[in-house]
Short mmCIF file of C-alpha atoms in Angstrom, two decimals:
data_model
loop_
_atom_site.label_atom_id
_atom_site.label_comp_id
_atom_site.label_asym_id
_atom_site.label_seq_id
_atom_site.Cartn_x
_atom_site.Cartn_y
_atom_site.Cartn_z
CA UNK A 149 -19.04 -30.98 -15.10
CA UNK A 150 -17.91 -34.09 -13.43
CA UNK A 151 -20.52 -37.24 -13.59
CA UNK A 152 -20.49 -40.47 -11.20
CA UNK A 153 -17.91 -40.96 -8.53
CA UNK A 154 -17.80 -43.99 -6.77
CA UNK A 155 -20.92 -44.94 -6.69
CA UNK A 156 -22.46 -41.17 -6.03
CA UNK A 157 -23.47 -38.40 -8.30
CA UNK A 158 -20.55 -35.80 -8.11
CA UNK A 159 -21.64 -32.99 -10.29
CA UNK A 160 -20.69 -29.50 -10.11
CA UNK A 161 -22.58 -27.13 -12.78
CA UNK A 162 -19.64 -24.86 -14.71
CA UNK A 163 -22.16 -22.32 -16.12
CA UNK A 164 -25.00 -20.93 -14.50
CA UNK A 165 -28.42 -19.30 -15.94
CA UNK A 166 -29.07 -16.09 -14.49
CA UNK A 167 -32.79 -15.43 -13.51
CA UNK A 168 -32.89 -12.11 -12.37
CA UNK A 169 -36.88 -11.14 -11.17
CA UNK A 170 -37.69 -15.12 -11.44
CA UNK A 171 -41.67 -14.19 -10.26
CA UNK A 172 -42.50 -12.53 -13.43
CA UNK A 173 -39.93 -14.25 -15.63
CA UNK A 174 -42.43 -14.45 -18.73
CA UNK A 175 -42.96 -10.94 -18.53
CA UNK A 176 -39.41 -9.43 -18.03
CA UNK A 177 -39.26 -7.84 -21.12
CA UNK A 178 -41.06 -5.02 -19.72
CA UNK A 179 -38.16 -4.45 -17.12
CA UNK A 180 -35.87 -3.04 -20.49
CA UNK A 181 -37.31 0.14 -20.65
CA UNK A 182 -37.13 1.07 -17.50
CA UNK A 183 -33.32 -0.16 -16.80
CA UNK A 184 -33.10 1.27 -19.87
CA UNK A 185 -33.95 4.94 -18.98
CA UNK A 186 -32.03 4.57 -15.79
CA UNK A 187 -28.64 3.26 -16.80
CA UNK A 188 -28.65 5.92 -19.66
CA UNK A 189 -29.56 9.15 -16.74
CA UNK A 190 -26.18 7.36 -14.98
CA UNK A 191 -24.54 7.27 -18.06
CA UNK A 192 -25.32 11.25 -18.95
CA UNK A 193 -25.13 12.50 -15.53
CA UNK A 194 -21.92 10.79 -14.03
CA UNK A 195 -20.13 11.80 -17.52
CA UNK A 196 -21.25 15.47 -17.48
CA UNK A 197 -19.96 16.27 -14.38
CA UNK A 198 -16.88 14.17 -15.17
CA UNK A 199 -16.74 16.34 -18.51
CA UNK A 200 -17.21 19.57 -16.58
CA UNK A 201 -14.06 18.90 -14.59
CA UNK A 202 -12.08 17.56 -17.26
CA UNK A 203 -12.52 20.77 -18.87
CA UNK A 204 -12.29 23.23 -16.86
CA UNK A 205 -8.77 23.73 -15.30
CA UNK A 206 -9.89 25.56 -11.90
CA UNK A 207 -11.31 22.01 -11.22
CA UNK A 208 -8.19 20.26 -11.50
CA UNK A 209 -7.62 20.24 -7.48
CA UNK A 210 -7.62 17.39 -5.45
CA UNK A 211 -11.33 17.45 -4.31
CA UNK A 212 -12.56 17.77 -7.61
CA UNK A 213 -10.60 15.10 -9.08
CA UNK A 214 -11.61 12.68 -6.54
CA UNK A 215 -15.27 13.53 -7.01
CA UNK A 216 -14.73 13.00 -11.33
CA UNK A 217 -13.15 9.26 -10.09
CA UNK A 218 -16.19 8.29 -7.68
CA UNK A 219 -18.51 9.20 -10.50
CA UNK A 220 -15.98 6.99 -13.27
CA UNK A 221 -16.29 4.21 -10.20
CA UNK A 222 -20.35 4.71 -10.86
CA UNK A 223 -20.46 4.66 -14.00
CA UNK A 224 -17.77 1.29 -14.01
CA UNK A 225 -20.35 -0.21 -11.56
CA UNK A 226 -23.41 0.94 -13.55
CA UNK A 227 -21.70 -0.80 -16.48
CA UNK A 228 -20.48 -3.96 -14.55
CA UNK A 229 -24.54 -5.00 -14.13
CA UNK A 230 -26.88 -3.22 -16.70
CA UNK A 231 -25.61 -3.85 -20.00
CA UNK A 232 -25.82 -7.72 -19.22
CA UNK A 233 -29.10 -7.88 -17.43
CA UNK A 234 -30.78 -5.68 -20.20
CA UNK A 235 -29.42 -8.11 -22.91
CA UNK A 236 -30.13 -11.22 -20.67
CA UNK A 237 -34.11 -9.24 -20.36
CA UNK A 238 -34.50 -8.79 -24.12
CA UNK A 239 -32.87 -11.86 -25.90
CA UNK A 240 -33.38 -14.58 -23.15
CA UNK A 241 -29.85 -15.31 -23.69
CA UNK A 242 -28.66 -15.65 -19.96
CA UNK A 243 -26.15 -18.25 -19.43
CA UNK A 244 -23.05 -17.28 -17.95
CA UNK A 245 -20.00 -19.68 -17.11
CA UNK A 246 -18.44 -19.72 -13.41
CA UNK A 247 -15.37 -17.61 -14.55
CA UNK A 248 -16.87 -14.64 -16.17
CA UNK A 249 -19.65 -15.54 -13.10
CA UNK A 250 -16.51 -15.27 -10.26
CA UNK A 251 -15.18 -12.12 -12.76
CA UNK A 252 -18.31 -10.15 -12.50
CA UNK A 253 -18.68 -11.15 -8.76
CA UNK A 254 -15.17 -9.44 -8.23
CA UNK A 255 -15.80 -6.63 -10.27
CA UNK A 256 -18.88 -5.83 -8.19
CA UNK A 257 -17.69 -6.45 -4.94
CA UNK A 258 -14.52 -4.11 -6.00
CA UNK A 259 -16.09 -1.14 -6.93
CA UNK A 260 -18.34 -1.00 -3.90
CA UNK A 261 -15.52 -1.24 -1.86
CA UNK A 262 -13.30 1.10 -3.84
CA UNK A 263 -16.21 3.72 -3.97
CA UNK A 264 -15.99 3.52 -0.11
CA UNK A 265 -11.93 3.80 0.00
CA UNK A 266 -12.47 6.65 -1.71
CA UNK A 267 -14.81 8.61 0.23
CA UNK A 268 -12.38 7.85 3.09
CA UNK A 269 -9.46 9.58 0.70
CA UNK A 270 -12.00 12.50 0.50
CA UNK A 271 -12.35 12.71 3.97
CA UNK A 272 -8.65 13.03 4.78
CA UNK A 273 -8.45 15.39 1.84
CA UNK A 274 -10.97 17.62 3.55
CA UNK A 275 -9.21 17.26 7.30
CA UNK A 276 -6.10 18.99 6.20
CA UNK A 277 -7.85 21.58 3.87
CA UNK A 278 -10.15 23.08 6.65
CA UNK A 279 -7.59 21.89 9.74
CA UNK A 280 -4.46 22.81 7.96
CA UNK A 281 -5.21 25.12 5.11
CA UNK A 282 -2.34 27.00 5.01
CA UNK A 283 -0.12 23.70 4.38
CA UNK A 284 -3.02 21.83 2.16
CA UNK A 285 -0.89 22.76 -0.98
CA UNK A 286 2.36 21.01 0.53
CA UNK A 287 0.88 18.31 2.08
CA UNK A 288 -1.82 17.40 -0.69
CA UNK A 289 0.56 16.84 -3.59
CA UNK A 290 -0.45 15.07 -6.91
CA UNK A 291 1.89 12.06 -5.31
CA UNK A 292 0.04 11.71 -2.45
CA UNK A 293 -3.01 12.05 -3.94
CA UNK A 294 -1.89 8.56 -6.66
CA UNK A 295 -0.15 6.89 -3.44
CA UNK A 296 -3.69 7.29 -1.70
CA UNK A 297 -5.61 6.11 -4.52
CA UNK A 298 -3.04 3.68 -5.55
CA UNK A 299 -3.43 2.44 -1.55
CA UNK A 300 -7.30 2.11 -2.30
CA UNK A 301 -7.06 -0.20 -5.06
CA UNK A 302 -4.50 -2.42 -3.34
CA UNK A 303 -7.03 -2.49 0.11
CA UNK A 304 -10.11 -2.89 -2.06
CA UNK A 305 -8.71 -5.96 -4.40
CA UNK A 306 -7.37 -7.37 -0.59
CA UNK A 307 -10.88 -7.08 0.59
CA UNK A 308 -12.52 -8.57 -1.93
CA UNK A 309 -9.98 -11.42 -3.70
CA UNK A 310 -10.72 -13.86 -0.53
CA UNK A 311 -14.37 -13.87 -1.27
CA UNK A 312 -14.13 -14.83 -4.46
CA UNK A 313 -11.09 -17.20 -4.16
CA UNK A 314 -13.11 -19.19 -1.66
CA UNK A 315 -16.21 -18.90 -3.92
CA UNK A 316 -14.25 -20.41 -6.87
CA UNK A 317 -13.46 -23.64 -4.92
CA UNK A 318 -17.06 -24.52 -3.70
CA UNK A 319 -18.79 -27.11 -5.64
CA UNK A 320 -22.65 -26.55 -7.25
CA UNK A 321 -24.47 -29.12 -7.79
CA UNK A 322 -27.82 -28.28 -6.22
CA UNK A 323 -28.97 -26.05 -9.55
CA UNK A 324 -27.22 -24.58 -12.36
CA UNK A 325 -29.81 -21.59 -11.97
CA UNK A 326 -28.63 -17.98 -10.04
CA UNK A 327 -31.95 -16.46 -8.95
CA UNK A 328 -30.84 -13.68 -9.20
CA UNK A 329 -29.62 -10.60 -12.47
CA UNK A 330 -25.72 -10.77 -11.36
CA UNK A 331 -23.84 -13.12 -10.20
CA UNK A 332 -24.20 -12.39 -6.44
CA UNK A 333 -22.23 -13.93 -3.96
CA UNK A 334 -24.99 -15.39 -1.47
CA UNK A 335 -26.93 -15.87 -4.54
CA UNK A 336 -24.24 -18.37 -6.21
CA UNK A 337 -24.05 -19.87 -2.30
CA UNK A 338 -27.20 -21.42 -2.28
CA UNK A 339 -26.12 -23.65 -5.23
CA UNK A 340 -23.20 -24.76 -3.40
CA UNK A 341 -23.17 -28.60 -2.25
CA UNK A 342 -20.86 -29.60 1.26
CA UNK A 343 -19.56 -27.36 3.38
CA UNK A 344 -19.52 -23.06 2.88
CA UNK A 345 -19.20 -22.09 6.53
CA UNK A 346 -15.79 -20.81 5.77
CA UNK A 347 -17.31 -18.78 2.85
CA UNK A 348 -19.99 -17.39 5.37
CA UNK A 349 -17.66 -16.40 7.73
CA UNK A 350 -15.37 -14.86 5.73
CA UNK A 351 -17.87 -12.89 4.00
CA UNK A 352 -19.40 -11.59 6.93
CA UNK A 353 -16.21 -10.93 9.57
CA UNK A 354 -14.97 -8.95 6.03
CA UNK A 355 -18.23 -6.76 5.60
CA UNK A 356 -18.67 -6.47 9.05
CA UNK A 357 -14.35 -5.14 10.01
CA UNK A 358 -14.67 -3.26 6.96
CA UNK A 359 -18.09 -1.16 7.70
CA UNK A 360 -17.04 -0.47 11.15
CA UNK A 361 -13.60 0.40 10.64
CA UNK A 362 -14.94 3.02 7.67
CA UNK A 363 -17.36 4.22 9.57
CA UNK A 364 -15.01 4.57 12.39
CA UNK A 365 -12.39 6.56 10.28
CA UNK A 366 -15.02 8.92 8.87
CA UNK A 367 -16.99 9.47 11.89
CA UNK A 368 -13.72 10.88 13.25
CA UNK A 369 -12.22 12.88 10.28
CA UNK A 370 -16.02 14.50 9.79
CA UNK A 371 -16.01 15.66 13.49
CA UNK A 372 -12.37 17.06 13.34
CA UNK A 373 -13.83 18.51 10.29
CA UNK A 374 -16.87 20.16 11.80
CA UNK A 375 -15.01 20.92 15.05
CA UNK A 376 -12.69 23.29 12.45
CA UNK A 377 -15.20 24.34 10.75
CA UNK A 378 -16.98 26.34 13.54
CA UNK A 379 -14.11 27.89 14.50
CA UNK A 380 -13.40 29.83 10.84
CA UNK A 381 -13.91 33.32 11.70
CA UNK A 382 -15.30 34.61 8.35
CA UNK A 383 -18.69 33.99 8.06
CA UNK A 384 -18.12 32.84 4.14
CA UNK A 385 -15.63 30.60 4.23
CA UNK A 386 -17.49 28.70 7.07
CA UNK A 387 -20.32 28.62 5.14
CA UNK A 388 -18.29 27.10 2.36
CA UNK A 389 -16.62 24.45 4.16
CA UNK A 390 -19.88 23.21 6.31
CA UNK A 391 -21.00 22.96 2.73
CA UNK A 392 -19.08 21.01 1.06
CA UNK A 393 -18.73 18.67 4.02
CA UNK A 394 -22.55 18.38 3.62
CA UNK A 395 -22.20 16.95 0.29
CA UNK A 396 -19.88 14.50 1.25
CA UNK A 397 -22.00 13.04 4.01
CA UNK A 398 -24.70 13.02 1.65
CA UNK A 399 -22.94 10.79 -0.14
CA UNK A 400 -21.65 8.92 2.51
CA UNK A 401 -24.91 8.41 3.94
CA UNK A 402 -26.04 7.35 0.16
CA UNK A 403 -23.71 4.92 0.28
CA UNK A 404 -23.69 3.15 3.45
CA UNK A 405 -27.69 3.09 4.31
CA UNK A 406 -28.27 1.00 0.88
CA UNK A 407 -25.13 -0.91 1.45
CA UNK A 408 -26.36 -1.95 5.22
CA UNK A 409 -29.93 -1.86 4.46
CA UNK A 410 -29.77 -4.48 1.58
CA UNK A 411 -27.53 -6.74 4.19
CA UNK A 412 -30.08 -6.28 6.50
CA UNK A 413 -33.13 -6.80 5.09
CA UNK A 414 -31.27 -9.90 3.31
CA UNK A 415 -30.49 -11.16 6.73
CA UNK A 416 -33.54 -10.53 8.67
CA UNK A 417 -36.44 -11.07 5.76
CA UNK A 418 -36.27 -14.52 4.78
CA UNK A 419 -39.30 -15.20 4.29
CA UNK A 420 -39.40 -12.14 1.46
CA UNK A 421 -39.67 -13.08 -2.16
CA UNK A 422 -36.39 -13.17 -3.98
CA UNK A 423 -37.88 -10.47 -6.55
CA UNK A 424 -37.61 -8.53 -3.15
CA UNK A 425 -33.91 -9.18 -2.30
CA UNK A 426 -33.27 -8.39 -6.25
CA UNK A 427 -35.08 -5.25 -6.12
CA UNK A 428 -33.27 -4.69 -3.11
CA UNK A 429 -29.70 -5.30 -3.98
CA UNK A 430 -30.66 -3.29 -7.42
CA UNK A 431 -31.57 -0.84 -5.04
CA UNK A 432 -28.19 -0.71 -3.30
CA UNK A 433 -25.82 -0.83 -6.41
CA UNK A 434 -27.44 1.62 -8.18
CA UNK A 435 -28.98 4.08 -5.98
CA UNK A 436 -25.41 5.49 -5.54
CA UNK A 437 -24.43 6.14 -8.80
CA UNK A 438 -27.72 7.59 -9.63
CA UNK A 439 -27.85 9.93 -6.54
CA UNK A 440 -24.11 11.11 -5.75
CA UNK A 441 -23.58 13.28 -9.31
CA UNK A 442 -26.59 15.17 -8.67
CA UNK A 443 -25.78 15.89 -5.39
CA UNK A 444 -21.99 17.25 -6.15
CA UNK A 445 -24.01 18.79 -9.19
CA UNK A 446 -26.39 20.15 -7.28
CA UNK A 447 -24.39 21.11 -3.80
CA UNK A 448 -21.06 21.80 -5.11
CA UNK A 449 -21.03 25.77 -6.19
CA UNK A 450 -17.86 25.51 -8.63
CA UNK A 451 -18.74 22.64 -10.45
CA UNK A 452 -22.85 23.60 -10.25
CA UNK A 453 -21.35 27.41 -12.16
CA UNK A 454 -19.97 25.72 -14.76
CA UNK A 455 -22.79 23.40 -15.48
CA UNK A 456 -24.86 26.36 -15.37
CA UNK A 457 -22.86 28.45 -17.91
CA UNK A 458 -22.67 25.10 -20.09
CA UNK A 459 -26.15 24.65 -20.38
CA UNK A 460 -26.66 28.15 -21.30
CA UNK A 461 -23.94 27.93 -23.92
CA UNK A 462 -25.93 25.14 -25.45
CA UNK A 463 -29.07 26.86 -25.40
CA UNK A 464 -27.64 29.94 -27.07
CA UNK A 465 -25.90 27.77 -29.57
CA UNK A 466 -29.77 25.81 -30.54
CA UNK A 467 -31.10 29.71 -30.34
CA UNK A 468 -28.51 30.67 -33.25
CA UNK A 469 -28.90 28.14 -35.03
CA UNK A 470 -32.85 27.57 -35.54
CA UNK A 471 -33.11 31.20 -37.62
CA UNK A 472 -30.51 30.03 -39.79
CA UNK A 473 -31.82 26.54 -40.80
CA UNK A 474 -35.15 28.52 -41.50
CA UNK A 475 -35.50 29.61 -45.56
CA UNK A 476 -35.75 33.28 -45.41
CA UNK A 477 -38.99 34.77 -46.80
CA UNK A 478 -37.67 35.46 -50.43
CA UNK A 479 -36.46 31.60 -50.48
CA UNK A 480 -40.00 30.51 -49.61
CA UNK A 481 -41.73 28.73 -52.95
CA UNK A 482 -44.69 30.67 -54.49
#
């Protein structure tokens, strides 16, 4: 922190406290359990269907794969947010320092944005299976499938890396206390001191270019999609693509509605309580993760059969095994 500068007070904090849920700050404690319970149901249900098409070599096609790296993107985002804040809940210990502060900010920011890159990959994935799917295997190659994803990364970190640069040369001095459990990028702006117009701006034009243009791209891959769809003259492999498109949208619509409702609600209910906006923007970073593997769990027939035939593998494995860890009646005492 710098001190006095000519005569006026020119400090600018270089570690924040994070309050997350500041109205019942004496009683956050009670907020572990239930964080608790929910990061570990992301934990188990992302992984298992990650697990189920790991192992299972039928599922290593390019759908499939794609669906096992949105759920890894959950579970990264998940991970990015809960361990802290349930440490920071149950220890008190929440001081963070504007680097690992900017760091998390990025990582956030990243994965929400790469989670949406890659339900546009998806989408073109599913335009040339169900508009061209006698070329799909030519034209969806392991290559393209990395150059896509690799292409993803590059326009997420593009996306995102002006936010935070611009964020990393504002000045905050007003408090050294985030109201907030991450390190939120309008959050950290209200510290700021001097001019973040240019940070608004940015912000905004990038959210707003970025939604659109997504929603743009998907709304017309979906409806080529759809359009093809109906025109499949058996009956079952309709049924099977209109499916699997459903999931997606799902998801899609998962996605986007907490994404635009948060920035809405942020925008529009000021005079809300900032435990609100926190519940909130819980609301829209986890909602996802918690949400999207039961739906491809659920919705996807391949990878819902081999869930299926796992769980009753593991039943018939505790069934087998309870008789034998019982003493037989000539080993009983007496």
């Amino acid at each position: 922190m710098s001190g006095w500068s000519n005569g006026t007070y020119n400090e600018s904090y270089t570690s924040f406290l994070l309050v997350g849920f500041p109205g019942i700050r004496e009683a956050r404690g009670l907020l572990v359990l239930p964080f608790l319970s929910l990061y570990l149901v992301i934990l188990f249900t992302n992984a298992l269907v990650i697990h189920t098409v790991a192992s299972q070599r039928s599922l290593h096609q390019p759908m499939y794969l794609l669906i096992a790296l949105l759920l890894a993107v959950n579970i990264c985002a998940a991970s990015t947010v809960l361990p802290a804040m349930l440490f920071s809940f149950s220890t008190h210990f929440n001081r963070i320092s504007l680097p690992r502060c900017l760091g998390q900010m990025f990582c956030i920011y990243f994965l929400i944005v790469f989670d949406c890159n890659i339900l546009l990959v998806m989408a073109l994935d599913r335009y040339v299976a169900i508009c061209y799917p006698l070329r799909y295997p030519e034209i969806v190659t392991g290559q393209l499938l990395t150059g896509l994803v690799g292409l993803a990364v590059t326009r997420s970190t593009c996306i995102v890396a002006p936010v935070v640069v611009l964020a990393s040369r504002v000045r905050f001095c007003r408090s050294d206390v985030i109201h907030h459990f991450a390190c939120e990028h309008m959050a950290l702006m209200k510290l700021s001191c001097g001019d973040i117009s240019l940070n608004k701006t940015v912000g905004l034009t990038v959210r707003i270019f970025n939604r659109v243009l997504d929603m743009l791209l998907l709304g017309v891959s979906y409806s080529r999609i759809i359009h093809a769809a109906f025109k499949i003259s058996s009956g079952g492999a309709r049924s099977k693509a209109l499916n699997t498109c459903g999931s997606h949208l799902l998801v899609i619509f998962t996605v986007y509605s907490s994404t635009m409702s948060s920035s809405i609600v942020y925008r529009v209910a000021r005079t809300a309580s900032q435990d609100v906006h926190n519940l909130l923007s819980a609301f829209y970073l986890l909602l996802p993760c918690l949400v999207n593997p039961i739906i491809y769990g659920a919705r996807t027939k391949e990878i819902r059969q081999h869930l299926v035939t796992l769980f009753q593998r593991t039943q018939q494995q505790i069934s087998t095994e309870k008789p034998q860890s019982l003493p037989s009646h000539r080993e009983l005492p007496g």
